[in-house]
PDB file of C-alpha atoms in Angstrom:
ATOM      1  CA  ILE A   1       0.000   0.000   0.000  1.00 74.00           C
ATOM      2  CA  LEU A   2       2.832   2.397   0.857  1.00 80.00           C
ATOM      3  CA  LEU A   3       4.452   2.077  -2.577  1.00 78.00           C
ATOM      4  CA  ARG A   4       1.087   2.509  -4.264  1.00 79.00           C
ATOM      5  CA  GLU A   5       0.319   5.644  -2.236  1.00 83.00           C
ATOM      6  CA  GLU A   6       3.781   7.192  -2.724  1.00 82.00           C
ATOM      7  CA  ARG A   7       4.520   6.212  -6.330  1.00 79.00           C
ATOM      8  CA  GLY A   8       1.444   4.568  -7.777  1.00 80.00           C
ATOM      9  CA  GLU A   9       3.336   1.248  -7.978  1.00 78.00           C
ATOM     10  CA  ARG A  10       1.324  -1.922  -7.408  1.00 81.00           C
ATOM     11  CA  LEU A  11       3.303  -4.942  -6.250  1.00 79.00           C
ATOM     12  CA  PHE A  12       2.475  -8.294  -4.765  1.00 82.00           C
ATOM     13  CA  MET A  13       4.196  -9.056  -1.453  1.00 80.00           C
ATOM     14  CA  ALA A  14       6.166 -11.778  -3.265  1.00 86.00           C
ATOM     15  CA  ASP A  15       7.665  -9.064  -5.534  1.00 84.00           C
ATOM     16  CA  VAL A  16       9.506  -7.464  -2.608  1.00 84.00           C
ATOM     17  CA  GLU A  17      12.299  -9.095  -0.628  1.00 87.00           C
ATOM     18  CA  ILE A  18      13.819  -8.083   2.684  1.00 87.00           C
ATOM     19  CA  ARG A  19      17.514  -8.569   3.339  1.00 87.00           C
ATOM     20  CA  SER A  20      19.952  -7.388   5.983  1.00 88.00           C
ATOM     21  CA  ASP A  21      22.478  -4.692   5.156  1.00 86.00           C
ATOM     22  CA  ASP A  22      26.100  -4.841   6.362  1.00 90.00           C
ATOM     23  CA  ARG A  23      24.992  -3.524   9.786  1.00 89.00           C
ATOM     24  CA  GLY A  24      22.217  -6.097  10.169  1.00 88.00           C
ATOM     25  CA  ARG A  25      19.368  -3.662   9.461  1.00 87.00           C
ATOM     26  CA  PRO A  26      16.550  -4.906   7.238  1.00 89.00           C
ATOM     27  CA  THR A  27      16.262  -3.355   3.777  1.00 86.00           C
ATOM     28  CA  CYS A  28      13.600  -3.955   1.172  1.00 85.00           C
ATOM     29  CA  ARG A  29      13.762  -3.931  -2.596  1.00 83.00           C
ATOM     30  CA  ARG A  30      12.052  -5.387  -5.618  1.00 82.00           C
ATOM     31  CA  ARG A  31      12.998  -9.053  -5.961  1.00 82.00           C
ATOM     32  CA  GLY A  32      16.041  -9.441  -8.201  1.00 76.00           C
ATOM     33  CA  GLU A  33      17.217  -5.802  -7.967  1.00 66.00           C
ATOM     34  CA  ASN A  34      20.391  -4.712  -6.183  1.00 64.00           C
ATOM     35  CA  ALA A  35      19.447  -1.142  -5.258  1.00 56.00           C
ATOM     36  CA  SER A  36      17.084  -0.306  -2.412  1.00 55.00           C
ATOM     37  CA  GLU A  37      17.221   3.521  -2.518  1.00 60.00           C
ATOM     38  CA  ASP A  38      13.709   3.887  -3.952  1.00 77.00           C
ATOM     39  CA  TYR A  39      12.073   1.690  -1.344  1.00 83.00           C
ATOM     40  CA  PRO A  40      10.959   2.608   2.169  1.00 87.00           C
ATOM     41  CA  ASN A  41      13.038   2.014   5.256  1.00 89.00           C
ATOM     42  CA  VAL A  42      11.747  -0.884   7.340  1.00 91.00           C
ATOM     43  CA  SER A  43      11.916  -2.030  10.941  1.00 94.00           C
ATOM     44  CA  ILE A  44      10.964  -5.502  12.175  1.00 94.00           C
ATOM     45  CA  THR A  45      10.595  -6.763  15.741  1.00 94.00           C
ATOM     46  CA  HIS A  46       9.444  -9.971  17.414  1.00 93.00           C
ATOM     47  CA  ALA A  47       8.895 -11.216  20.952  1.00 93.00           C
ATOM     48  CA  ASP A  48       7.003 -14.058  22.586  1.00 91.00           C
ATOM     49  CA  GLY A  49       5.661 -15.404  19.288  1.00 94.00           C
ATOM     50  CA  HIS A  50       4.440 -12.008  18.036  1.00 94.00           C
ATOM     51  CA  ILE A  51       5.890  -9.970  15.188  1.00 94.00           C
ATOM     52  CA  ALA A  52       5.451  -6.374  14.059  1.00 95.00           C
ATOM     53  CA  ALA A  53       6.864  -4.463  11.113  1.00 93.00           C
ATOM     54  CA  MET A  54       6.832  -0.867   9.981  1.00 93.00           C
ATOM     55  CA  ALA A  55       7.768   0.759   6.673  1.00 90.00           C
ATOM     56  CA  ALA A  56       8.043   4.465   5.880  1.00 90.00           C
ATOM     57  CA  PHE A  57       9.715   6.845   3.473  1.00 88.00           C
ATOM     58  CA  ALA A  58      11.617   8.485   6.336  1.00 90.00           C
ATOM     59  CA  ASP A  59      15.274   8.740   7.348  1.00 87.00           C
ATOM     60  CA  HIS A  60      14.775   6.698  10.519  1.00 87.00           C
ATOM     61  CA  VAL A  61      12.159   4.026  11.158  1.00 92.00           C
ATOM     62  CA  GLY A  62      11.870   2.019  14.342  1.00 92.00           C
ATOM     63  CA  ILE A  63       9.424  -0.270  16.074  1.00 94.00           C
ATOM     64  CA  ASP A  64       9.736  -2.533  19.103  1.00 92.00           C
ATOM     65  CA  ILE A  65       7.465  -4.797  21.105  1.00 92.00           C
ATOM     66  CA  GLU A  66       8.055  -5.882  24.675  1.00 87.00           C
ATOM     67  CA  ARG A  67       6.020  -7.724  27.256  1.00 86.00           C
ATOM     68  CA  VAL A  68       4.614  -5.288  29.797  1.00 87.00           C
ATOM     69  CA  ALA A  69       6.276  -6.070  33.109  1.00 90.00           C
ATOM     70  CA  PRO A  70       7.336  -4.236  36.245  1.00 93.00           C
ATOM     71  CA  ARG A  71      10.700  -2.474  35.819  1.00 92.00           C
ATOM     72  CA  GLU A  72      13.357  -1.238  38.196  1.00 92.00           C
ATOM     73  CA  GLU A  73      13.203   2.280  39.606  1.00 92.00           C
ATOM     74  CA  GLY A  74      14.668   4.737  37.088  1.00 92.00           C
ATOM     75  CA  PHE A  75      13.979   2.549  34.041  1.00 91.00           C
ATOM     76  CA  GLU A  76      11.812   5.191  32.354  1.00 90.00           C
ATOM     77  CA  GLU A  77      14.544   7.815  32.582  1.00 91.00           C
ATOM     78  CA  ILE A  78      17.066   5.462  30.971  1.00 92.00           C
ATOM     79  CA  ALA A  79      14.809   3.982  28.281  1.00 88.00           C
ATOM     80  CA  PHE A  80      12.755   7.011  27.222  1.00 89.00           C
ATOM     81  CA  GLY A  81      13.478  10.592  26.263  1.00 91.00           C
ATOM     82  CA  GLU A  82      11.738  13.405  28.140  1.00 90.00           C
ATOM     83  CA  ALA A  83       9.067  13.817  25.417  1.00 90.00           C
ATOM     84  CA  GLU A  84       8.250  10.076  25.598  1.00 88.00           C
ATOM     85  CA  ARG A  85       7.601   9.945  29.335  1.00 85.00           C
ATOM     86  CA  PRO A  86       4.235  10.738  30.946  1.00 77.00           C
TER      87      PRO A  86
END
């Protein structure tokens, strides 16, 4: 849907492959092509049998899932920026 909205390109999911770059980050591109510059940045996460993915035409894309659990005192200050905390 993202490619169709941004560029009017209609692809089947099987037309796009995801590979890791030299830093281990996922990249997507049309199957069989070497370049990935024209495709969105992607982020993939998984935990406890669940998976989530995000794609966007943005410089930085990130997504994460974690089980909600009690954390040590001060965790929020370490894990989140000021704008992210309640």
